[in-house]
Coordinates of C-alpha atoms in Angstrom, one line a residue:
Chain A
M1 CA -24.5 12.3 63.6
T2 CA -21.9 13.5 66.1
E3 CA -22.3 10.3 68.0
A4 CA -21.6 8.3 64.9
G5 CA -18.8 10.6 63.9
R6 CA -17.0 10.0 67.2
E7 CA -17.5 6.3 66.9
A8 CA -16.1 6.2 63.3
P9 CA -12.4 5.9 64.1
S10 CA -13.0 2.8 66.3
P11 CA -11.3 0.3 64.0
A12 CA -8.0 1.9 65.2
L13 CA -8.8 0.8 68.7
P14 CA -8.1 -2.8 69.8
A15 CA -11.0 -5.0 68.8
H16 CA -13.5 -5.6 71.5
P17 CA -16.4 -8.0 70.6
R18 CA -19.0 -6.4 72.8
R19 CA -18.2 -2.8 71.8
D20 CA -18.3 -3.9 68.2
A21 CA -21.8 -5.4 68.6
V22 CA -23.2 -2.1 69.9
L23 CA -22.1 -0.3 66.8
P24 CA -24.6 -0.2 63.9
V25 CA -23.7 -2.7 61.2
R26 CA -22.9 -0.1 58.6
Q27 CA -20.5 1.7 60.8
R28 CA -18.3 -1.4 61.0
R29 CA -17.9 -1.4 57.3
V30 CA -16.2 2.0 57.1
G31 CA -13.6 1.3 54.5
W32 CA -10.2 2.6 53.6
F33 CA -11.5 6.1 52.9
P34 CA -13.3 8.5 55.1
R35 CA -17.1 8.6 55.0
H36 CA -18.9 11.2 57.0
S37 CA -22.3 9.8 56.5
I38 CA -24.5 7.4 58.4
L39 CA -26.5 6.7 55.2
P40 CA -26.4 3.2 53.7
G41 CA -26.2 2.2 50.1
F42 CA -22.8 3.7 49.2
G43 CA -21.4 0.4 47.9
L44 CA -24.5 -0.5 45.9
S45 CA -25.0 2.8 44.3
L46 CA -21.3 3.3 43.5
G47 CA -21.2 -0.3 42.1
I48 CA -24.2 0.4 39.8
T49 CA -22.7 3.7 38.7
L50 CA -19.3 2.3 37.9
L51 CA -20.7 -0.8 36.2
V52 CA -23.0 1.2 33.8
L53 CA -20.2 3.8 33.1
S54 CA -17.8 1.1 32.3
I55 CA -20.0 -0.9 29.9
I56 CA -21.5 2.2 28.2
V57 CA -18.7 4.8 28.3
L58 CA -15.3 3.8 29.6
L59 CA -14.7 0.5 27.8
P60 CA -15.9 1.8 24.4
L61 CA -13.6 4.9 25.0
A62 CA -10.7 2.6 25.7
A63 CA -11.4 0.6 22.6
M64 CA -11.4 3.6 20.4
M65 CA -8.2 5.0 21.9
G66 CA -6.5 1.6 21.7
D67 CA -7.4 1.3 18.0
A68 CA -6.3 4.8 17.3
T69 CA -2.8 4.1 18.8
S70 CA -2.4 0.9 16.8
L71 CA -2.3 3.1 13.7
G72 CA 1.1 4.4 14.9
W73 CA 2.6 7.8 14.7
S74 CA 3.5 7.5 11.0
G75 CA 0.0 6.3 10.1
F76 CA -1.5 9.1 12.1
T77 CA 0.5 11.8 10.3
K78 CA -0.2 10.2 7.0
L79 CA -3.9 10.3 7.8
L80 CA -3.7 14.0 8.8
A81 CA -1.8 14.8 5.6
S82 CA -4.6 13.5 3.5
P83 CA -6.4 16.4 1.7
R84 CA -9.8 14.8 2.4
V85 CA -9.2 14.7 6.1
Q86 CA -7.9 18.2 6.1
G87 CA -10.8 19.4 4.0
A88 CA -13.3 17.8 6.4
F89 CA -11.7 19.4 9.4
R90 CA -11.6 22.8 7.6
V91 CA -15.3 22.5 6.7
S92 CA -16.3 21.4 10.3
L93 CA -14.2 24.0 12.1
V94 CA -15.1 27.0 9.9
C95 CA -18.8 26.2 9.7
S96 CA -19.1 25.5 13.4
L97 CA -17.2 28.7 14.2
L98 CA -19.4 30.8 12.0
A99 CA -22.6 29.1 13.2
A100 CA -21.5 29.6 16.8
V101 CA -20.8 33.3 16.2
T102 CA -24.3 33.7 14.5
S103 CA -25.9 31.8 17.5
A104 CA -24.0 34.1 19.9
I105 CA -25.2 37.3 18.2
F106 CA -28.8 36.3 17.7
G107 CA -29.0 34.2 20.9
L108 CA -27.9 37.3 22.9
L109 CA -30.5 39.4 21.1
I110 CA -33.3 36.8 21.7
A111 CA -32.3 36.4 25.4
W112 CA -32.4 40.2 25.9
V113 CA -35.7 40.5 24.1
L114 CA -37.2 37.7 26.2
V115 CA -36.0 39.1 29.5
R116 CA -36.2 42.8 29.1
T117 CA -39.3 43.4 26.9
R118 CA -42.9 42.4 27.0
F119 CA -44.8 41.6 23.8
P120 CA -47.7 39.3 23.0
G121 CA -46.6 35.7 22.6
R122 CA -43.4 36.2 24.6
R123 CA -43.9 33.0 26.6
L124 CA -44.5 31.0 23.5
A125 CA -41.3 32.4 22.0
D126 CA -39.5 31.5 25.2
A127 CA -40.7 27.9 24.9
M128 CA -39.8 27.8 21.2
V129 CA -36.2 28.5 21.9
D130 CA -35.7 24.9 23.1
L131 CA -37.1 23.4 19.9
P132 CA -33.6 22.4 18.5
F133 CA -33.1 20.5 21.8
A134 CA -36.3 18.6 21.5
L135 CA -36.7 18.2 17.7
P136 CA -34.8 15.1 16.5
T137 CA -31.9 16.0 14.3
A138 CA -33.1 13.9 11.4
V139 CA -36.4 15.8 11.4
A140 CA -34.6 19.1 11.6
G141 CA -32.4 18.0 8.7
I142 CA -35.1 17.1 6.3
A143 CA -37.2 20.2 7.2
L144 CA -34.2 22.6 6.7
S145 CA -33.2 21.0 3.4
T146 CA -36.8 21.1 2.1
L147 CA -37.1 24.7 3.3
Y148 CA -33.9 25.9 1.6
A149 CA -34.1 23.6 -1.5
P150 CA -34.4 25.7 -4.8
N151 CA -38.2 25.0 -4.8
G152 CA -38.6 25.4 -1.0
W153 CA -40.2 28.4 0.7
L154 CA -36.9 30.1 1.5
G155 CA -34.9 28.6 -1.2
A156 CA -37.2 30.0 -3.9
L157 CA -36.7 33.5 -2.4
L158 CA -33.0 33.2 -2.3
A159 CA -32.4 31.5 -5.7
P160 CA -33.1 34.7 -7.8
L161 CA -30.4 36.4 -5.7
G162 CA -28.0 33.7 -6.7
I163 CA -27.8 32.3 -3.1
H164 CA -28.0 28.5 -2.8
V165 CA -28.1 27.1 0.6
A166 CA -29.4 23.5 0.3
Y167 CA -26.8 21.1 -1.0
T168 CA -23.9 23.5 -0.5
V169 CA -21.6 24.4 2.4
A170 CA -24.0 27.2 3.3
G171 CA -26.5 24.5 4.3
V172 CA -24.0 23.1 6.8
Y173 CA -23.8 26.6 8.3
V174 CA -27.6 26.9 8.5
A175 CA -28.1 23.5 10.2
L176 CA -25.3 24.2 12.7
T177 CA -26.8 27.6 13.6
F178 CA -30.1 25.8 14.2
V179 CA -28.6 23.3 16.7
G180 CA -26.4 25.9 18.5
L181 CA -29.0 28.7 19.1
P182 CA -30.6 27.4 22.4
F183 CA -27.2 27.0 24.1
V184 CA -26.5 30.7 23.9
V185 CA -30.0 31.8 24.8
R186 CA -30.2 29.5 27.8
S187 CA -26.8 30.5 29.2
V188 CA -27.3 34.2 28.8
Q189 CA -30.9 34.4 29.9
P190 CA -30.5 33.6 33.6
V191 CA -27.6 36.0 34.0
L192 CA -29.7 38.8 32.3
Q193 CA -32.5 38.0 34.7
D194 CA -30.3 38.4 37.7
L195 CA -28.9 41.6 36.4
E196 CA -30.9 44.6 37.6
A197 CA -32.6 46.5 34.9
E198 CA -31.9 49.6 37.0
Q199 CA -28.3 49.8 35.9
E200 CA -29.5 50.1 32.3
E201 CA -32.1 52.7 33.4
A202 CA -29.5 54.7 35.3
A203 CA -27.2 54.7 32.2
T204 CA -30.1 55.9 30.1
T205 CA -30.9 58.7 32.6
L206 CA -27.3 59.7 32.6
G207 CA -27.5 60.2 28.9
A208 CA -25.9 57.1 27.5
N209 CA -27.0 55.9 24.1
P210 CA -28.2 52.3 23.5
L211 CA -24.9 51.3 22.0
Q212 CA -22.9 52.7 24.9
I213 CA -25.2 50.9 27.4
F214 CA -24.7 47.7 25.5
R215 CA -20.9 48.0 25.5
R216 CA -20.3 49.5 28.9
V217 CA -23.1 48.0 31.1
L218 CA -24.6 44.9 29.5
L219 CA -21.6 43.3 27.8
P220 CA -19.2 43.2 30.7
A221 CA -21.8 41.5 32.9
I222 CA -22.9 38.8 30.5
L223 CA -19.6 38.2 28.7
P224 CA -18.7 35.0 30.6
S225 CA -22.1 33.4 30.1
L226 CA -22.1 34.5 26.5
C227 CA -18.7 32.9 26.0
S228 CA -19.8 29.7 27.6
G229 CA -22.9 29.6 25.5
F230 CA -20.7 30.1 22.5
A231 CA -18.4 27.3 23.4
M232 CA -21.3 24.9 24.0
A233 CA -22.8 25.8 20.6
F234 CA -19.4 25.4 19.0
A235 CA -18.8 22.0 20.6
R236 CA -22.3 20.8 19.7
A237 CA -21.8 22.0 16.1
L238 CA -18.5 20.1 15.7
G239 CA -20.1 16.8 16.5
E240 CA -23.5 17.4 14.8
Y241 CA -24.4 14.8 12.2
G242 CA -28.1 14.2 11.7
S243 CA -29.3 17.6 10.7
V244 CA -26.2 18.3 8.5
I245 CA -26.1 15.3 6.2
F246 CA -29.5 16.0 4.7
I247 CA -28.9 19.6 3.8
S248 CA -25.3 19.3 2.7
S249 CA -24.2 17.8 -0.6
N250 CA -21.6 15.9 1.4
R251 CA -18.9 16.4 -1.2
P252 CA -15.4 15.6 0.0
M253 CA -13.3 18.7 0.3
Q254 CA -16.3 21.0 -0.1
S255 CA -19.1 20.2 2.3
E256 CA -18.1 16.9 3.9
I257 CA -18.0 17.3 7.7
V258 CA -15.7 15.2 10.1
P259 CA -18.5 13.0 11.6
L260 CA -19.5 12.0 8.0
L261 CA -15.9 11.2 7.3
I262 CA -15.8 8.9 10.2
V263 CA -19.0 7.1 8.9
N264 CA -17.3 6.8 5.5
R265 CA -14.2 5.3 7.0
L266 CA -16.3 2.8 8.9
E267 CA -18.2 1.8 5.7
E268 CA -14.8 1.2 4.1
F269 CA -13.8 -1.0 7.1
D270 CA -10.9 1.4 7.9
F271 CA -11.4 0.9 11.6
N272 CA -8.1 2.4 12.7
G273 CA -8.5 5.5 10.5
A274 CA -12.0 6.0 11.9
A275 CA -10.7 5.5 15.5
A276 CA -7.9 8.0 14.9
I277 CA -10.2 10.7 13.5
G278 CA -12.7 10.0 16.3
T279 CA -10.0 10.4 18.9
L280 CA -8.9 13.6 17.4
M281 CA -12.5 14.9 17.6
L282 CA -12.6 13.8 21.2
V283 CA -9.5 15.7 22.0
L284 CA -11.0 18.7 20.3
S285 CA -14.2 18.6 22.2
F286 CA -12.3 18.0 25.4
C287 CA -10.5 21.3 24.8
V288 CA -13.8 23.0 24.2
L289 CA -15.2 21.4 27.4
L290 CA -12.2 22.6 29.4
G291 CA -12.8 26.0 28.1
I292 CA -16.5 25.8 29.2
T293 CA -15.5 24.7 32.7
L294 CA -13.0 27.5 33.1
L295 CA -15.5 30.0 31.8
Q296 CA -18.2 28.7 34.1
R297 CA -15.9 29.2 37.1
L298 CA -15.4 32.7 35.8
T299 CA -19.2 33.2 35.6
L300 CA -19.9 31.8 39.0
S301 CA -17.1 33.3 41.1
P302 CA -18.5 36.8 41.4
R303 CA -21.8 35.5 42.7
H304 CA -20.2 33.3 45.2
A305 CA -17.8 35.9 46.4
Chain B
M1 CA -41.2 44.0 39.8
R2 CA -40.4 42.4 36.5
D3 CA -43.0 44.3 34.6
R4 CA -41.7 47.6 36.1
A5 CA -38.2 46.6 35.0
A6 CA -39.5 46.1 31.4
S7 CA -41.3 49.3 31.1
P8 CA -38.5 51.8 30.2
H9 CA -37.5 49.8 27.2
Q10 CA -40.5 50.3 24.9
G11 CA -39.1 52.9 22.4
G12 CA -38.6 52.5 18.7
W13 CA -35.3 50.8 19.3
T14 CA -36.9 48.1 21.4
I15 CA -39.6 47.4 18.9
A16 CA -37.0 47.1 16.1
L17 CA -34.9 44.6 18.3
I18 CA -38.0 42.6 19.1
A19 CA -38.8 42.5 15.4
V20 CA -35.3 41.3 14.4
A21 CA -35.4 38.6 17.2
L22 CA -38.8 37.3 16.1
L23 CA -37.8 37.3 12.5
F24 CA -34.7 35.2 13.2
M25 CA -36.8 32.8 15.4
T26 CA -39.4 32.5 12.6
L27 CA -36.8 31.8 10.0
F28 CA -34.7 29.3 12.0
L29 CA -37.2 27.7 14.4
L30 CA -40.8 28.2 13.4
L31 CA -40.5 27.7 9.6
P32 CA -38.7 24.3 9.9
L33 CA -41.4 23.1 12.3
V34 CA -44.2 24.3 10.0
T35 CA -42.5 22.7 7.0
V36 CA -42.7 19.3 8.7
F37 CA -46.4 19.4 9.0
A38 CA -47.0 21.2 5.6
Q39 CA -45.0 18.5 3.8
A40 CA -46.6 15.7 5.8
F41 CA -50.0 16.7 4.7
A42 CA -49.0 18.0 1.2
S43 CA -50.7 15.1 -0.6
G44 CA -53.7 15.0 1.7
I45 CA -54.6 13.0 4.8
P46 CA -54.9 9.5 3.1
A47 CA -51.3 9.8 1.9
Y48 CA -50.3 10.9 5.3
L49 CA -52.0 7.9 7.0
A50 CA -50.5 5.6 4.4
G51 CA -47.1 6.8 5.2
I52 CA -47.6 6.0 8.9
A53 CA -49.5 2.7 8.4
D54 CA -46.7 1.3 6.2
P55 CA -45.5 -1.9 7.9
N56 CA -41.9 -0.7 7.9
A57 CA -43.0 2.6 9.5
L58 CA -45.0 0.7 12.1
S59 CA -42.1 -1.6 13.0
A60 CA -39.9 1.5 13.2
I61 CA -42.3 3.1 15.7
R62 CA -42.4 -0.1 17.7
L63 CA -38.6 -0.4 17.8
T64 CA -38.3 3.3 18.8
L65 CA -40.7 2.8 21.7
L66 CA -38.9 -0.4 22.8
V67 CA -35.4 1.3 22.6
A68 CA -36.7 4.3 24.5
A69 CA -38.4 2.2 27.2
V70 CA -35.3 0.2 28.0
T71 CA -33.1 3.3 27.8
L72 CA -35.4 5.1 30.3
V73 CA -35.3 2.2 32.8
V74 CA -31.5 2.1 32.7
N75 CA -31.3 5.9 32.9
V76 CA -33.6 6.1 36.0
I77 CA -31.7 3.3 37.8
F78 CA -28.4 4.7 36.9
G79 CA -29.4 8.3 37.6
L80 CA -30.7 7.4 41.1
A81 CA -27.6 5.3 41.9
A82 CA -25.2 7.9 40.6
S83 CA -26.9 10.8 42.4
W84 CA -27.1 8.8 45.6
C85 CA -23.4 8.1 45.7
L86 CA -22.2 11.3 44.2
A87 CA -24.4 13.7 46.1
R88 CA -24.5 12.0 49.5
F89 CA -20.9 10.7 49.9
A90 CA -17.5 12.3 49.6
F91 CA -14.9 9.9 48.3
P92 CA -11.7 10.0 46.3
G93 CA -12.4 9.8 42.5
R94 CA -15.8 11.5 42.9
S95 CA -14.9 14.4 40.5
L96 CA -13.4 11.9 38.0
I97 CA -16.7 10.1 37.9
L98 CA -18.5 13.4 37.3
T99 CA -16.2 14.2 34.4
V100 CA -16.8 10.7 32.8
L101 CA -20.5 11.3 33.4
D102 CA -20.4 14.5 31.3
L103 CA -18.5 12.8 28.5
P104 CA -21.5 11.7 26.4
F105 CA -22.6 15.4 26.2
S106 CA -19.4 16.4 24.6
V107 CA -18.8 13.4 22.3
S108 CA -20.2 13.5 18.8
P109 CA -23.0 10.9 18.4
V110 CA -21.1 9.4 15.5
V111 CA -18.0 9.0 17.6
A112 CA -20.2 7.3 20.3
G113 CA -21.4 4.8 17.7
L114 CA -17.9 4.3 16.5
M115 CA -16.6 3.5 20.0
L116 CA -19.3 0.8 20.3
V117 CA -18.5 -0.7 17.0
L118 CA -14.8 -0.8 17.9
L119 CA -15.6 -2.6 21.2
Y120 CA -18.6 -4.9 20.4
G121 CA -18.3 -5.2 16.6
R122 CA -16.9 -8.2 14.8
Q123 CA -13.4 -6.8 14.6
G124 CA -13.7 -5.2 18.1
W125 CA -12.2 -6.2 21.4
F126 CA -15.2 -8.4 22.3
G127 CA -15.9 -9.5 18.7
Q128 CA -14.4 -12.9 18.9
W129 CA -15.9 -13.8 22.3
L130 CA -19.4 -12.6 21.2
E131 CA -19.2 -14.5 18.0
T132 CA -18.3 -17.8 19.6
H133 CA -21.2 -17.3 22.0
D134 CA -23.4 -16.4 19.1
L135 CA -24.3 -13.0 20.5
R136 CA -24.9 -10.0 18.3
I137 CA -24.6 -6.5 19.6
I138 CA -23.6 -4.3 16.6
F139 CA -26.1 -4.3 13.7
A140 CA -28.7 -5.5 16.2
L141 CA -31.1 -4.3 18.9
P142 CA -28.6 -4.4 21.9
G143 CA -26.2 -2.1 20.1
M144 CA -28.9 0.4 19.3
I145 CA -30.0 0.3 23.0
I146 CA -26.4 0.8 24.2
A147 CA -25.9 3.6 21.8
T148 CA -29.1 5.3 22.9
I149 CA -28.1 4.9 26.6
F150 CA -24.7 6.4 25.8
V151 CA -26.1 9.6 24.4
T152 CA -28.8 10.0 27.1
L153 CA -26.9 8.8 30.1
P154 CA -26.2 12.2 31.8
F155 CA -29.7 13.6 31.5
V156 CA -31.3 12.1 34.6
A157 CA -28.2 12.0 36.8
R158 CA -27.3 15.6 35.9
E159 CA -30.7 16.7 36.9
L160 CA -30.8 14.7 40.2
I161 CA -27.2 15.4 41.6
P162 CA -27.7 19.2 42.1
L163 CA -31.2 18.6 43.4
M164 CA -30.1 16.1 46.0
Q165 CA -27.2 18.3 47.0
E166 CA -29.5 21.2 47.5
Q167 CA -31.9 19.2 49.6
G168 CA -29.3 18.0 52.0
A169 CA -29.2 14.6 53.8
E170 CA -30.8 15.7 57.1
E171 CA -34.2 14.0 56.5
E172 CA -32.6 10.8 55.4
E173 CA -30.3 10.8 58.4
A174 CA -33.3 11.3 60.7
A175 CA -35.1 8.4 59.1
I176 CA -32.1 6.1 59.5
L177 CA -31.7 7.2 63.2
L178 CA -35.4 6.6 63.8
G179 CA -34.8 3.0 62.6
A180 CA -36.0 3.0 59.0
S181 CA -34.2 0.6 56.8
G182 CA -32.1 1.9 53.8
W183 CA -34.8 1.0 51.2
Q184 CA -37.6 2.4 53.4
T185 CA -35.7 5.7 53.7
F186 CA -35.0 5.7 49.9
L187 CA -38.6 5.0 48.9
R188 CA -40.4 7.1 51.5
V189 CA -38.1 10.0 52.0
T190 CA -35.7 10.4 49.1
L191 CA -37.9 9.4 46.1
P192 CA -40.8 11.7 46.9
K193 CA -38.5 14.7 47.2
L194 CA -36.9 13.9 43.8
R195 CA -40.1 13.2 41.8
W196 CA -40.2 16.5 39.7
G197 CA -36.5 16.4 39.0
L198 CA -36.7 12.8 38.0
L199 CA -39.6 13.4 35.7
Y200 CA -37.8 16.4 34.2
G201 CA -34.7 14.2 33.5
V202 CA -36.8 11.4 32.1
L203 CA -38.6 13.8 29.8
L204 CA -35.4 15.2 28.4
S205 CA -33.8 11.8 27.9
N206 CA -36.9 10.4 26.3
A207 CA -37.0 13.2 23.7
R208 CA -33.3 12.5 22.9
A209 CA -33.7 8.7 23.0
M210 CA -36.6 8.7 20.5
G211 CA -34.9 11.1 18.2
E212 CA -31.3 9.9 18.3
F213 CA -29.9 9.5 14.8
G214 CA -26.1 9.6 14.6
A215 CA -25.1 7.1 17.2
V216 CA -27.9 4.6 16.3
S217 CA -27.3 4.9 12.6
V218 CA -23.7 3.9 13.0
V219 CA -24.5 0.8 15.0
S220 CA -27.8 -0.3 13.4
G221 CA -26.7 -1.3 9.9
N222 CA -30.0 0.1 8.6
I223 CA -31.8 -3.2 8.0
L224 CA -35.2 -2.1 6.7
G225 CA -38.1 -3.2 8.9
L226 CA -35.6 -4.8 11.4
T227 CA -33.2 -2.4 12.8
D228 CA -34.8 0.9 11.7
T229 CA -35.9 3.3 14.4
M230 CA -38.1 6.2 13.4
P231 CA -35.3 8.7 12.6
L232 CA -33.6 6.0 10.5
H233 CA -36.8 5.2 8.7
I234 CA -37.2 8.9 8.0
R235 CA -33.8 8.9 6.3
A236 CA -34.6 5.8 4.3
M237 CA -37.9 7.2 3.0
Y238 CA -36.3 10.6 2.3
D239 CA -33.4 9.0 0.3
D240 CA -36.0 7.1 -1.6
Y241 CA -37.7 10.4 -2.6
N242 CA -40.8 9.2 -0.6
I243 CA -41.1 12.7 0.8
V244 CA -44.6 12.4 2.2
A245 CA -43.9 9.2 4.0
A246 CA -40.7 10.7 5.5
F247 CA -42.5 13.8 6.7
A248 CA -45.4 11.8 8.0
V249 CA -43.2 9.8 10.4
A250 CA -41.2 13.1 11.1
S251 CA -44.5 14.8 12.1
L252 CA -45.0 12.2 14.8
L253 CA -41.5 13.0 16.2
A254 CA -42.2 16.7 15.8
C255 CA -45.4 16.2 17.9
L256 CA -43.3 14.4 20.5
A257 CA -40.9 17.4 20.5
L258 CA -43.8 19.9 21.0
L259 CA -45.3 17.8 23.8
T260 CA -41.9 17.7 25.4
L261 CA -41.6 21.4 25.2
V262 CA -45.0 21.9 26.7
A263 CA -44.4 19.4 29.6
K264 CA -41.0 21.0 30.2
T265 CA -42.4 24.5 30.5
I266 CA -45.1 23.3 32.9
L267 CA -42.6 21.3 34.9
E268 CA -40.2 24.2 35.1
R269 CA -42.9 26.4 36.4
R270 CA -43.9 23.8 39.0
F271 CA -40.5 22.6 39.8
L272 CA -38.9 26.0 40.1
G273 CA -41.9 27.2 42.1
A274 CA -41.5 24.3 44.6
Q275 CA -37.8 25.0 44.9
R276 CA -38.5 28.7 45.6
E277 CA -41.0 27.8 48.3
A278 CA -38.4 25.4 49.9
R279 CA -35.9 28.2 49.9
I280 CA -38.3 30.6 51.7
A281 CA -39.3 27.9 54.2

């Protein structure tokens, strides 16, 4: 390694055929940027990576942004002024936010119960948390809408109370809570596991009540991970399509979500409009992603310090 | 240690909290799952089997398996290549590639499908060129495969990159210095070390690939019996009020989800156990 490292700057020296021949072949190909490795395969692996990323991600991304800009600024503001577009963004943002808050509250509770308590079936419950990750969204969608339909198991219980979930905006909220839950549990759980239970015990011994322990001991420690779980659940909810369209009535201005609006635009061959709304969603999820990254740094820094 | 940590929390409060958590999980996780199977078998086993044996359902199952198989091959090759160059080499633009790699996780599946339509569709950038060469990507199998690759692309790579970084390059460097060729080193040294991580990534991307709905529905055109994958077939049956048939096919995907969860739990235990041993050693 050190041998190779010392030989690496050799291209700067005057070319000497015999000296060159002694060097391993791959060392002669050190390019215009520094490589500190004697391992081969950099060019091949980078080539495959860039090729796949370009075909699958980068070119399609460029196509969408290109089409969105061809709408022009006036076309873009006109699109945003449309009540239907505004309505869809309102439904998506409000439902995603409420669903992420619900996921955060119950996700935190579930994570705490799974880490700090013992009860029969705990491992099964732990594995079940990932169900929304594994269950296809279309399956979740038809299951939830059947469950909450007026003649469904839960819908029949709620109907006498005047609560209608299926085919209303409440259904959107339920579906988005379903998809968001595991994000919160899985980001809070490892932090709780690392956190010594002794701190909570000490607080109990010192006479703190459970609410005080939660606010003063638990919450400060897990807040960054809770926030990042919340942000992930929110981002996922914003883009969710499959589970929502079955349980929602999909009425414009009432329960139409932004992804569905994009599909509708495409079916009407309004490609530029669809591209503009898609780009807007992308910007939105980028902001959320940025938030996640910043929060993760916040979460990780104390442990690395 | 863990059991001792748990012991002080077994008062009335704790039992109430456990009850609330389990009630929520029952309402939001268990009941939807039970509903799938209850509805699938609501009209008896013959109706269930008829729903699956329907020619359109069978072709949807075949198509789903085909799409998932191609997707997994691409994901494994891409994942290995990406983790090799991103975890083993430092170069300018590395973090940019990592950001692009994460993009599919934060993009709505519908937006993913839209991007592909705008690039490969008839009015898209490559539309003219594809049409003159008589190639079809959108509303055809290639588009559905590309869409599925898009949404599953980060799974394998994201699993392998941290694993490779953690393992370090010393063993590979030793193999190279001892005269092994690049491929020998990769096949004999790197791949065996990565096998559990690779399997884990494949498992996750397979579950997503077989269940993908949003992105595939945008690019498929929903041609019954031709471009219908299982999730799309479920939707077609459900919209037709053929509830039993919809839930029959859904129950297969639910079984896949359960299998994935079981395999994931086993792998996590094995995988994390092996990592812990490596840390001690």
